[in-house]
CSV table of C-alpha atoms in Angstrom, one decimal:
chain,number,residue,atom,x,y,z
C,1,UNK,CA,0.0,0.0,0.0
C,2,UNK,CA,0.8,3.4,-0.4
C,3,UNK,CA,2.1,6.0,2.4
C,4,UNK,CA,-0.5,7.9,3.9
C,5,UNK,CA,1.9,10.5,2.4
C,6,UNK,CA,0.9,9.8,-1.1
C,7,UNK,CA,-2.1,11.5,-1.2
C,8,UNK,CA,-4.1,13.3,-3.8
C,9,UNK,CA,-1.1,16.7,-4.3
C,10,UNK,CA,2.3,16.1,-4.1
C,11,UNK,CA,4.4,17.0,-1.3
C,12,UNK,CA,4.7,20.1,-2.7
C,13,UNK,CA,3.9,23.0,-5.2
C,14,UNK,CA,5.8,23.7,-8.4
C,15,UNK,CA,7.6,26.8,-6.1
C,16,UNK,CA,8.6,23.8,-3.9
C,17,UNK,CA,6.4,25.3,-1.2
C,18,UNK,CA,5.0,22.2,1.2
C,19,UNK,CA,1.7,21.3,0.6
C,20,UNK,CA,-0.8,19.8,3.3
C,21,UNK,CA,-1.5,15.9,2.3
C,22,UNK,CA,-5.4,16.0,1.0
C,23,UNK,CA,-7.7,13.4,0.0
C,24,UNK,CA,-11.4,13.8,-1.1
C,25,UNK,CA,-12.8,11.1,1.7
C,26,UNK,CA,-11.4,10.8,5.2
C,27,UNK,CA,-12.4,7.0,6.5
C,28,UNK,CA,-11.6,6.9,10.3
C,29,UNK,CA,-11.7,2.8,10.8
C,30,UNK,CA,-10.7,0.1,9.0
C,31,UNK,CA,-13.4,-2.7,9.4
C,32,UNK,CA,-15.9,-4.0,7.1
C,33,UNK,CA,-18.2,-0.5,6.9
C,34,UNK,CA,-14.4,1.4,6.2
C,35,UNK,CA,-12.7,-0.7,4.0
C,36,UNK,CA,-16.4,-1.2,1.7
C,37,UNK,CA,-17.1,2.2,1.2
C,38,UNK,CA,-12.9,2.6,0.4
C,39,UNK,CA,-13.7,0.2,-2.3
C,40,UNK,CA,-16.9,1.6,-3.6
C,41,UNK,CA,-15.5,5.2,-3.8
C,42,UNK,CA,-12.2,3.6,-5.2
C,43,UNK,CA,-14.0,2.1,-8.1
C,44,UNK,CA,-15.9,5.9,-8.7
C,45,UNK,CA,-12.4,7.5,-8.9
C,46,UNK,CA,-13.0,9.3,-5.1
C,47,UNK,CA,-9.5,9.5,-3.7
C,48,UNK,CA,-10.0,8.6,0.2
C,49,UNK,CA,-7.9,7.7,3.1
C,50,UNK,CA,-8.4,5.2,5.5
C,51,UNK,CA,-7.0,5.5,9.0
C,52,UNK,CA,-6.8,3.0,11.5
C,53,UNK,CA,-5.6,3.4,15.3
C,54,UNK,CA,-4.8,-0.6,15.2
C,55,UNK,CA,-2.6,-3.1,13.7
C,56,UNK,CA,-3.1,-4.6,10.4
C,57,UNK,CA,-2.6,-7.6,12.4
C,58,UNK,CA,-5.1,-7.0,15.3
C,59,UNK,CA,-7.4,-5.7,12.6
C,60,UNK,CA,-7.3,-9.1,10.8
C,61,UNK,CA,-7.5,-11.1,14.2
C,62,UNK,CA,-11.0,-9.7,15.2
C,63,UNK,CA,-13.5,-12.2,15.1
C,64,UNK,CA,-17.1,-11.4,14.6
C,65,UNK,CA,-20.5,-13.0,13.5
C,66,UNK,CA,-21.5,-13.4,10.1
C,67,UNK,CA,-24.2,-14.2,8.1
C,68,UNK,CA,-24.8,-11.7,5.1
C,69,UNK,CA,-28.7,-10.7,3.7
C,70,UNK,CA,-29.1,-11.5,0.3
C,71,UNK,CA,-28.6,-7.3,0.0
C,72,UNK,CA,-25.1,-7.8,1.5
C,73,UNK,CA,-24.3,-10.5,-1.0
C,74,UNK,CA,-25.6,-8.5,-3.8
C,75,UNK,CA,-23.6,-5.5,-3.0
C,76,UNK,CA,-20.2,-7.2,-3.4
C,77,UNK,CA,-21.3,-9.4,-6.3
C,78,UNK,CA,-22.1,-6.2,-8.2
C,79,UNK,CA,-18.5,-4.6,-7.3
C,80,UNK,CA,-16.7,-7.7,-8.1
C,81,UNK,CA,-15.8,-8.3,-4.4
C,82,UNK,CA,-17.2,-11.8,-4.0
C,83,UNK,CA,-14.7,-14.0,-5.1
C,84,UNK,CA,-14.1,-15.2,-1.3
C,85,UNK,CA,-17.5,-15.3,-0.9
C,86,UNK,CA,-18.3,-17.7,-3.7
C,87,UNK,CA,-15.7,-19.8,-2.7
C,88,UNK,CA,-16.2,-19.6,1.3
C,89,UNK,CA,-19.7,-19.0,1.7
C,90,UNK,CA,-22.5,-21.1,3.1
C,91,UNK,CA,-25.5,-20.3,0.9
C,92,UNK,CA,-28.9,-20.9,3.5
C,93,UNK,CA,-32.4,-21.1,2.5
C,94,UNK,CA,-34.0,-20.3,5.9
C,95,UNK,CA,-33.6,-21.0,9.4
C,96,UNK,CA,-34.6,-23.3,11.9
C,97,UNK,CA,-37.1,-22.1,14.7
C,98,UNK,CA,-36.7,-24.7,18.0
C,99,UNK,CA,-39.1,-24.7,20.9
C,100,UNK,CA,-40.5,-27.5,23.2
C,101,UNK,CA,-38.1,-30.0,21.4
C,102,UNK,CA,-40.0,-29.6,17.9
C,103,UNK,CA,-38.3,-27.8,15.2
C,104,UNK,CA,-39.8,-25.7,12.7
C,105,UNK,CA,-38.1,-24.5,9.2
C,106,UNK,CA,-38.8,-20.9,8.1
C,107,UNK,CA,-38.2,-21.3,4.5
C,108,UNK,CA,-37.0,-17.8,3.3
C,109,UNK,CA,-36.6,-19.3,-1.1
C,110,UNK,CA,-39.9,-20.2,-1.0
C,111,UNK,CA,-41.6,-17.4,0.9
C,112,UNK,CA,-40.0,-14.3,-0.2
C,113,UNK,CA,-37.6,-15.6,-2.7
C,114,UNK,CA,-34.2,-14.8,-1.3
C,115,UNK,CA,-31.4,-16.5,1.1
C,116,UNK,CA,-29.1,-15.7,3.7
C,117,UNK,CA,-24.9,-16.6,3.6
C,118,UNK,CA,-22.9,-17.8,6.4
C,119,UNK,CA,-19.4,-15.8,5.7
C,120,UNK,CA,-17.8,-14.7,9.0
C,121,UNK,CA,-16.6,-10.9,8.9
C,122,UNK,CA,-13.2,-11.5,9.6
C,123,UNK,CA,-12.7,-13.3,6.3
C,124,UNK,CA,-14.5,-10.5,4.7
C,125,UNK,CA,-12.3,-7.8,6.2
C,126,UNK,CA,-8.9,-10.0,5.2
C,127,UNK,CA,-10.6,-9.8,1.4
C,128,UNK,CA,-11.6,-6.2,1.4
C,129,UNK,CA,-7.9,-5.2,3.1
C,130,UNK,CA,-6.6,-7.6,0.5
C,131,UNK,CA,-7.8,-6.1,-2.3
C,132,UNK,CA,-6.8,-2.5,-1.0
C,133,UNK,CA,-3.4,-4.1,-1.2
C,134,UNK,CA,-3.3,-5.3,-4.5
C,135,UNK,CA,-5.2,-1.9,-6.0
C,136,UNK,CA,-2.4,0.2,-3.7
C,137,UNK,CA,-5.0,2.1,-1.5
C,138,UNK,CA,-4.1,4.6,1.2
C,139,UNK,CA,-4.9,2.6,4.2
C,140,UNK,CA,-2.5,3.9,7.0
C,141,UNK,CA,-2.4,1.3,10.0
C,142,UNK,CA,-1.2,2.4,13.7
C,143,UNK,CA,-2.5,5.8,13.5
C,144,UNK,CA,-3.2,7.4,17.1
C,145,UNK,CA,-4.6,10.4,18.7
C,146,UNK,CA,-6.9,10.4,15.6
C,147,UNK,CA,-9.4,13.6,15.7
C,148,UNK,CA,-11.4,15.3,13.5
C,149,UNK,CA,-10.8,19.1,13.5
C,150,UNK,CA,-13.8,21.5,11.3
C,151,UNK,CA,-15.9,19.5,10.6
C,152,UNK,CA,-18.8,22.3,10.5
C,153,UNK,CA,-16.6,24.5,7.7
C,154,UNK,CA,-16.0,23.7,4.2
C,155,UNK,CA,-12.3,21.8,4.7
C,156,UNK,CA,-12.0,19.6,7.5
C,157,UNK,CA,-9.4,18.3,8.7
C,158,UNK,CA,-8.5,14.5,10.7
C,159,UNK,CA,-5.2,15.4,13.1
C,160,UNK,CA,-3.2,12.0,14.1
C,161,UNK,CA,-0.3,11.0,15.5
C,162,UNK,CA,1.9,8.5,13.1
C,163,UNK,CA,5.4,7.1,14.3
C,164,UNK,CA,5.6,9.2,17.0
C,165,UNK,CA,5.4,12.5,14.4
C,166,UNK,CA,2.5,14.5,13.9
C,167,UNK,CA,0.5,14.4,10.8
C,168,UNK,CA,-2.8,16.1,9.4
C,169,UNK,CA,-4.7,15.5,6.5
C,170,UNK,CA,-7.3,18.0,4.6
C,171,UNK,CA,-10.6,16.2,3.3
C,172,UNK,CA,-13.7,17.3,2.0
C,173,UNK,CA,-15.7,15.0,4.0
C,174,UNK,CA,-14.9,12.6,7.2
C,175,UNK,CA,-16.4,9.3,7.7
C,176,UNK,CA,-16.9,7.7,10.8
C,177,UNK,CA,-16.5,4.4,11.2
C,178,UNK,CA,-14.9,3.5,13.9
C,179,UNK,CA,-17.3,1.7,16.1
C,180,UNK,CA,-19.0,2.0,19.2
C,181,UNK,CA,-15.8,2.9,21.0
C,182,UNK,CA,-14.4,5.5,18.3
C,183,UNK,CA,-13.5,8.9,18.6
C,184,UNK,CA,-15.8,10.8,15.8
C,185,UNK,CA,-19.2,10.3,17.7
C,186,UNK,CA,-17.5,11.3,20.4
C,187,UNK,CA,-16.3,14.3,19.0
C,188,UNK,CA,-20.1,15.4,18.4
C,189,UNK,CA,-20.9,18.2,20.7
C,190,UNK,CA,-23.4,16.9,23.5
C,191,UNK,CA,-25.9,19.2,22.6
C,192,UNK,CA,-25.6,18.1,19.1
C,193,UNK,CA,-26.4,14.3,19.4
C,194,UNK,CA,-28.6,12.3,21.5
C,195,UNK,CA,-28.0,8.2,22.2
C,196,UNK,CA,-30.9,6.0,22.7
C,197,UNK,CA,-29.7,2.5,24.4
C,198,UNK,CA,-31.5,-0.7,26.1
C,199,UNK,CA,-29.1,-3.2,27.3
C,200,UNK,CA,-30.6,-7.0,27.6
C,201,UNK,CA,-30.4,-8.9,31.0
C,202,UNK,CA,-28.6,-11.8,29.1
C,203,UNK,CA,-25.7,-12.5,27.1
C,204,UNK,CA,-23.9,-14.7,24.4
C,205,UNK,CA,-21.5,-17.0,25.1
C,206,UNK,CA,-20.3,-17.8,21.8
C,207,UNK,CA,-17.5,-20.7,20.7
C,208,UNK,CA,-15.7,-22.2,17.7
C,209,UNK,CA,-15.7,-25.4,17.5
C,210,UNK,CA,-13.7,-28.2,15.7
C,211,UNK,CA,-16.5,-29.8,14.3
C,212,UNK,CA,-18.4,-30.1,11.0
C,213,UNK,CA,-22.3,-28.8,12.0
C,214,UNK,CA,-25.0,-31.0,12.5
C,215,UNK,CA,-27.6,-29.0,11.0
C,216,UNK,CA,-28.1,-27.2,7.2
C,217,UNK,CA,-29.7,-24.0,8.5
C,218,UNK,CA,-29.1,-22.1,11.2
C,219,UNK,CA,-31.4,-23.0,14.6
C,220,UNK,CA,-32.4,-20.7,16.8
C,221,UNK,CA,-33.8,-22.7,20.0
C,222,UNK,CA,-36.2,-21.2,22.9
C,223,UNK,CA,-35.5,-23.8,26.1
C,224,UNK,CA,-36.6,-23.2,30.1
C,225,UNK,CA,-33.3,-23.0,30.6
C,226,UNK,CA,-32.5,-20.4,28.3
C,227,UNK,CA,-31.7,-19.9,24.5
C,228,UNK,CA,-29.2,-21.5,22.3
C,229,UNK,CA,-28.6,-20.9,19.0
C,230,UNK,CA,-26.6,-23.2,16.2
C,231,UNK,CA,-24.2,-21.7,13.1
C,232,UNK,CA,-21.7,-22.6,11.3
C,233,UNK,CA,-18.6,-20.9,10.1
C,234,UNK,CA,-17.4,-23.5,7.4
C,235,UNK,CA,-18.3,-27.5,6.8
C,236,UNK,CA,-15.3,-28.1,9.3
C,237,UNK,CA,-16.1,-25.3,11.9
C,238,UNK,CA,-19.4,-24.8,13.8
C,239,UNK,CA,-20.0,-22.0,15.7
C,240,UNK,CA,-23.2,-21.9,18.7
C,241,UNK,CA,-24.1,-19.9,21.3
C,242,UNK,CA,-25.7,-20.4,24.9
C,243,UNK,CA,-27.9,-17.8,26.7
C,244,UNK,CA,-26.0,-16.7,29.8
C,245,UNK,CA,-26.6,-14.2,32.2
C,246,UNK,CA,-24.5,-10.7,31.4
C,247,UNK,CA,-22.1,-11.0,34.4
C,248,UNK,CA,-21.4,-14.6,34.1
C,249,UNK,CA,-17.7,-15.6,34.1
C,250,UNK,CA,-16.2,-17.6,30.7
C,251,UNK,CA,-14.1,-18.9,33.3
C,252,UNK,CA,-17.1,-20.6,34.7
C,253,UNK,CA,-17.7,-22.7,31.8
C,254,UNK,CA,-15.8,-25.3,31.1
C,255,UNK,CA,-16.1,-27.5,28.3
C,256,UNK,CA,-17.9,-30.2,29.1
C,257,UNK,CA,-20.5,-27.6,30.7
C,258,UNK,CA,-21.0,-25.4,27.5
C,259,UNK,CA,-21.5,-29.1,25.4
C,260,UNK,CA,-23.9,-30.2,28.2
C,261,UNK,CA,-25.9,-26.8,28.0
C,262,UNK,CA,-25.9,-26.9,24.2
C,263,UNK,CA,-27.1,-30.8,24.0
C,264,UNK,CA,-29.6,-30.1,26.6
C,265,UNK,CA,-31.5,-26.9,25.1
C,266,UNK,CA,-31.1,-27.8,21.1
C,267,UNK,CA,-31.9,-31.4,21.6
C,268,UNK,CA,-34.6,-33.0,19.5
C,269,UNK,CA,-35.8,-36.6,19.0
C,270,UNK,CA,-34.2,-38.4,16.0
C,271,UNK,CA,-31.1,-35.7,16.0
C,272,UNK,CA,-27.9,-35.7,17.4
C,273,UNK,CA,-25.5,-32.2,17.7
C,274,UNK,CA,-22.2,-33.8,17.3
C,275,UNK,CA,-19.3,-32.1,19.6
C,276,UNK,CA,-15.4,-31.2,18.9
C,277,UNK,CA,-13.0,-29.0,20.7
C,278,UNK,CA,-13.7,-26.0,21.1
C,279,UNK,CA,-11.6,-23.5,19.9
C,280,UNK,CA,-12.3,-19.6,21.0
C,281,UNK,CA,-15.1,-19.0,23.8
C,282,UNK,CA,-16.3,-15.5,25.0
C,283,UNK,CA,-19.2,-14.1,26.7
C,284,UNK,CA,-20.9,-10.8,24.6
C,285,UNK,CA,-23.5,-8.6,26.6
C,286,UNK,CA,-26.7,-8.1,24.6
C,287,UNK,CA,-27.8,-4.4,24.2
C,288,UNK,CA,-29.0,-2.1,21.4
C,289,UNK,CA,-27.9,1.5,20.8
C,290,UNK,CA,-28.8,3.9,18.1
C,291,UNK,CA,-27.8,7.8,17.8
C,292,UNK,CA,-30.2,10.6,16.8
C,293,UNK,CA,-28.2,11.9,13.9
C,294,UNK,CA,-25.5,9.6,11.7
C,295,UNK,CA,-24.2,13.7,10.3
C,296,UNK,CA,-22.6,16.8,11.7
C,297,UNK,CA,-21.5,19.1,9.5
C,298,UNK,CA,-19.2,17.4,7.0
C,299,UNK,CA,-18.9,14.3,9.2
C,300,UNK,CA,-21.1,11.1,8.6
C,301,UNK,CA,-21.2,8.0,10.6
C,302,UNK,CA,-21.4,4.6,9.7
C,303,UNK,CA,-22.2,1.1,11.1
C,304,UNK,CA,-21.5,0.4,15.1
C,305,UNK,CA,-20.3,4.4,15.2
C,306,UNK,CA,-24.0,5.0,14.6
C,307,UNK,CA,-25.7,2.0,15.9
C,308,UNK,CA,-25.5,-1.1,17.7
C,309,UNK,CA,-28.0,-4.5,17.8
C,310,UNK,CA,-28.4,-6.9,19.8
C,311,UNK,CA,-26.7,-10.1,17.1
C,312,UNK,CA,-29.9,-12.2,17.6
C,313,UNK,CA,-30.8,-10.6,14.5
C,314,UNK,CA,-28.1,-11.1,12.5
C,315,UNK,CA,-28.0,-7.4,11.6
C,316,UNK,CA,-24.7,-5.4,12.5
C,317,UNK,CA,-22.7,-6.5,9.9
C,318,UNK,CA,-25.2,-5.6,7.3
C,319,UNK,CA,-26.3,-2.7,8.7
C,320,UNK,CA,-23.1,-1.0,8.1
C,321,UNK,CA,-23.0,-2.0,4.6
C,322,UNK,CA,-26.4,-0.8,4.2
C,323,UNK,CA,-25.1,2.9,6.1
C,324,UNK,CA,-22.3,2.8,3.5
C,325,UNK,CA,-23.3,1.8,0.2
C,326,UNK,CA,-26.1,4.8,0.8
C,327,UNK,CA,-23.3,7.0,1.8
C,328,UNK,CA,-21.3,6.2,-1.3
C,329,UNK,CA,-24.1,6.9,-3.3
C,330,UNK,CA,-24.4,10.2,-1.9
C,331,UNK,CA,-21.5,10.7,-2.6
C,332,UNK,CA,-20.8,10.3,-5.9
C,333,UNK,CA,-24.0,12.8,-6.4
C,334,UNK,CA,-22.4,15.2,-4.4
C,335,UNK,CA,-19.7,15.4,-6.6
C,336,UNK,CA,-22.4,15.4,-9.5
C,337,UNK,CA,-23.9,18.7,-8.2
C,338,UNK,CA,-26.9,16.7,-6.4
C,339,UNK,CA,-27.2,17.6,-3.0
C,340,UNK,CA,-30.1,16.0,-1.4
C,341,UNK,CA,-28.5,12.5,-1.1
C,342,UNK,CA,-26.0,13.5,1.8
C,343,UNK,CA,-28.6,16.4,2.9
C,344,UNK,CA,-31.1,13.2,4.2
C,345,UNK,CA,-28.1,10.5,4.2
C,346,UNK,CA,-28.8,10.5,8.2
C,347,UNK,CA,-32.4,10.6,7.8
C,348,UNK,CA,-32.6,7.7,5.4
C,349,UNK,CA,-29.5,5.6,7.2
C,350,UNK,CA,-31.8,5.9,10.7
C,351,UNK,CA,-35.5,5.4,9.0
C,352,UNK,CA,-34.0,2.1,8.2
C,353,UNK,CA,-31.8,0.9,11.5
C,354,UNK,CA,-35.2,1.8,13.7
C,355,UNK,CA,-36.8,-1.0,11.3
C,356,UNK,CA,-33.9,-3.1,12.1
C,357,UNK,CA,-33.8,-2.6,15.8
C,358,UNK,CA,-37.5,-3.6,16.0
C,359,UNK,CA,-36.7,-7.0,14.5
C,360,UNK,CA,-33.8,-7.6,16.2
C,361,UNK,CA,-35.6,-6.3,19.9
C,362,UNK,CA,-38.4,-8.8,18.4
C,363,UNK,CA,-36.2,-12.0,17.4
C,364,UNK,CA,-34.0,-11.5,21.0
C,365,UNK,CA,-37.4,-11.1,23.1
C,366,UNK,CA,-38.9,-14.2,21.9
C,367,UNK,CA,-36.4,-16.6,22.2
C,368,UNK,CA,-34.3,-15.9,25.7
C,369,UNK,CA,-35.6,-16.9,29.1
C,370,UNK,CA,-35.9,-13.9,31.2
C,371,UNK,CA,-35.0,-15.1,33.7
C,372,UNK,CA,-34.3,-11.7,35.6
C,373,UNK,CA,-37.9,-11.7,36.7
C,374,UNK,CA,-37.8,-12.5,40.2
C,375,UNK,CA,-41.9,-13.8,40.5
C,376,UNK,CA,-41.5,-17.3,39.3
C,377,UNK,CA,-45.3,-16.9,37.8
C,378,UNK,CA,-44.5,-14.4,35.8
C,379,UNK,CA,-41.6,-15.8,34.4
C,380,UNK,CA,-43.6,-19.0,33.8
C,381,UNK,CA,-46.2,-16.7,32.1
C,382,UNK,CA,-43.9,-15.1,30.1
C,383,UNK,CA,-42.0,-18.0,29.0
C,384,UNK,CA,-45.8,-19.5,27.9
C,385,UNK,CA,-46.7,-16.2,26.0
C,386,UNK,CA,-43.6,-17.0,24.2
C,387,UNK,CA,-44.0,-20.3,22.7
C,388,UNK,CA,-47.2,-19.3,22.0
C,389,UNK,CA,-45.4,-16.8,19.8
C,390,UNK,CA,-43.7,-19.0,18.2
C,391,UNK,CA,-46.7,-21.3,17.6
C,392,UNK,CA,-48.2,-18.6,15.7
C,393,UNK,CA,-45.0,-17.5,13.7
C,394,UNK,CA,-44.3,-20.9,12.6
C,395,UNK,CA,-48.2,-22.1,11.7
C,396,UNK,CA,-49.0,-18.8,9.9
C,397,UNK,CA,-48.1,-17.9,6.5
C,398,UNK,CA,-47.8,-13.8,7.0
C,399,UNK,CA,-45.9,-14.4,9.7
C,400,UNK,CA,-43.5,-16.4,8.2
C,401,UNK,CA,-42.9,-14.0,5.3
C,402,UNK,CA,-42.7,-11.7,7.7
C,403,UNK,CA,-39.9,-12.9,9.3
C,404,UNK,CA,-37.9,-13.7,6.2
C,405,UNK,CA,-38.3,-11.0,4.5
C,406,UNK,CA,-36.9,-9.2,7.2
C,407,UNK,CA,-34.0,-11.5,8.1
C,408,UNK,CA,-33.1,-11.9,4.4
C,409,UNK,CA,-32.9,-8.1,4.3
C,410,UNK,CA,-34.8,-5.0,3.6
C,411,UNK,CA,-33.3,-3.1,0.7
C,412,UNK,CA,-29.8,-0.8,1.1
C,413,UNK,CA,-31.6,1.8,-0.7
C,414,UNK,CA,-35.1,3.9,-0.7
C-alpha cells in the first residue's frame, strides 16, 4: 500500500512550497463498513484515506458474527468483491425455529424468494484489506490520537499522530467508522447528538468449534433453561451460542459444561449435535444503541459508530454495509452537483436501522428466558406467552414471510 503520504497533491507545489497531504474522503476505521465504502468510492475514482488506530494484524484477528442478507451478497457481487465469498460462503435457504423439542423451518426461497450466507466478517475484512493491497490504496495502519478538527466549515481536517510524528490531513468529507468505542461520535458536541440504548439482561456465550455442524440452517432454539442458537462458520467449523446471564464468568464454563448446555436446550428426537473442541469461547453482553443523527456538519457516521443491535438478528454486519453503500451513493452525487442525497443521508441511514432494531428487539425477546424476573409466575407466564409466539409465527403464513423478508434483508436503498 501506499504512504498515507501519497495523497491526492504532491508533497509540494511547483515553487517547492510544502503542501498539506489531501484526499477527497477521510475513512476513520478500518473494518468491514471502512474498508467497503474505500472500495466503492475507489471504483468511482474518489481518492480517500483510511485511517486505523490498530494493527493490520489486530485488525485481521477480530473475530465477529457473520451471516450476510441476500442485499449484502448482492452489493459485493455487483463490485466484483465476492470471489471469497463464492468460494467460502455457506448459501442458507431459511432458518430453523426450535421450541419445546419440535423444530420448525422458516423457508426464506420459497416465501419471499431470497437466502441468507454464512461468511464470518473477519474473512470479509482480510478480502476487502486484500484487495486494498493489490489496488495500492491509502490505508495507513497504527494511526493514534486520531481527531477530527472543522468538521462544520467547508475543509476539514482529521489530526493524528503516526510514528511518534504529527500528521494532518485536509478532506472534504470525514467518515466515521470507527465503532461504538471511536473517537468521531464522540467528538459530536453533547448538545448536538442524542444516544438511545437498552441493554438486555442476558448475554452470548459464543465458541468455535472443531467440528463439522449437524444441521443445514441455522437453529435458533427457545428452552426453560435459556436460549441456544446453532451456526456454522465452514463444513469443518461450527460456531453456537448459549444464553448466559451478562455478568457470568467464561471462566465458569468449562467445556464439558457449554456441550452439556448446548445438548440439553437444542436437543430434538431423532437428531444428534455432534461435539469437537472448542476452539475460541467468549461471553458478549446483549444491548441495542442507536444515535439521533449519523451527520454533523461534514462528518457522517457509519455502522456500530452509529448504531449497535443486539446479534440475535443477525443485523450489525449488514447494517453498516447498508449505512455505506447509501453514503457512497451520496457521494458520488455530491460530486455530480446533487445535494439531497448526503442532505437526508442520516435521515434515510436511521429510517431504516429503527426497522432493524424492531426485528432484532423482536427476534431477542422471543427466544431468551428472562430469567431476571424474580416472580417465578410471571416468568412461567412469560415463558408460555412465548412459545405461544412461536406457535403462531411458525403455523402462519404472513408471519413467516414476515420474518424472512426481514432476516433476508430490507433493501440498502429507498
Amino acid at each position: 500500500m501506499r504512504s498515507h503520504r501519497s495523497l491526492d497533491h504532491p508533497a509540494r507545489n511547483a515553487k517547492g512550497a510544502t503542501l498539506r497531504p489531501s484526499t477527497s474522503v477521510a475513512i476513520i476505521g478500518a473494518g468491514p463498513a471502512g474498508l467497503m465504502l474505500g472500495h466503492l468510492l475507489a471504483q468511482a475514482g474518489v481518492p480517500f484515506t483510511i485511517l486505523e488506530a490498530q494493527t493490520r494484524e489486530h485488525v485481521l484477528g477480530r473475530i465477529r458474527a457473520g451471516v450476510l442478507e441476500q442485499g449484502s451478497v448482492d452489493l459485493l457481487a455487483e463490485h466484483g468483491l465476492d470471489a471469497d465469498l463464492r468460494a467460502r460462503g455457506l448459501t442458507h435457504r431459511g432458518i430453523h425455529l426450535q421450541f419445546e423439542r419440535e423444530r420448525h423451518h422458516v423457508d426464506f426461497v420459497d416465501l419471499v424468494g431470497r437466502t441468507v450466507t454464512v461468511y464470518g466478517q473477519q474473512a470479509l475484512v482480510a478480502h476487502l484489506l486484500a484487495e486494498h493491497e493489490r489496488l495500492g490504496s491509502n490505508v495507513v495502519f497504527e494511526a493514534h490520537d486520531v481527531q477530527p478538527v472543522g468538521v462544520t466549515g467547508s475543509r476539514p481536517t482529521v489530526v493524528f499522530t503516526k510514528d511518534g510524528a504529527p500528521e494532518q490531513l485536509e478532506c472534504d468529507f470525514v467518515v466515521g467508522t470507527d465503532g461504538y468505542h471511536g473517537v468521531c461520535r464522540r467528538s459530536i458536541p453533547a448538545d448536538g447528538i442524542v444516544g438511545y440504548e437498552r441493554a438486555y439482561p442476558f448475554g452470548w456465550l459464543g465458541i468455535l468449534a472443531d467440528v463439522p455442524p449437524s444441521t443445514d440452517d441455522l437453529v435458533y432454539a427457545l428452552h426453560r433453561d435459556g436460549f441456544a442458537m446453532h451456526s456454522m462458520r465452514s463444513p469443518e467449523v461450527s460456531r453456537l451460542y448459549v444464553q448466559v446471564a451478562p455478568g457470568e464468568s467464561i471462566d465458569d464454563w468449562s467445556d464439558a459444561r457449554i456441550w452439556d448446555a448446548l445438548q440439553t436446550r437444542l436437543g430434538v428426537d431423532g437428531w444428534t449435535l455432534e461435539e469437537g473442541r472448542i476452539t475460541e469461547k467468549s461471553i458478549t453482553p446483549m444491548r441495542s444503541f442507536v444515535v439521533s443523527t449519523m451527520q454533523h456538519g461534514r462528518m457522517f457516521l457509519a455502522g456500530d459508530a452509529g448504531h449497535i443491535v443486539p446479534p440475535t438478528g443477525a443485523k450489525g454486519l449488514n447494517s453498516a454495509l447498508a449505512d455505506v453503500a447509501l453514503l457512497a451513493r451520496a457521494i458520488l452525487e455530491h460530486r455530480g452537483g446533487d445535494h439531497t442525497g448526503l442532505e437526508r443521508y442520516s435521515a434515510r441511514a436511521l429510517a431504516r436501522q429503527w426497522k432493524v432494531q424492531h426485528f432484532s428487539q423482536w427476534m431477542t425477546e422471543m427466544l431468551h428466558v428472562h430469567q431476571e424476573v424474580p416472580d417465578a409466575s410471571a416468568r412461567a407466564f412469560r415463558y408460555r406467552s412465548q412459545v405461544g409466539q412461536l406457535e403462531y409465527v411458525t403455523g402462519s403464513q404472513a408471519a413467516r414471510q414476515s420474518l424472512a423478508e426481514q432476516y433476508a434483508g430490507l433493501p440498502f436503498t429507498p
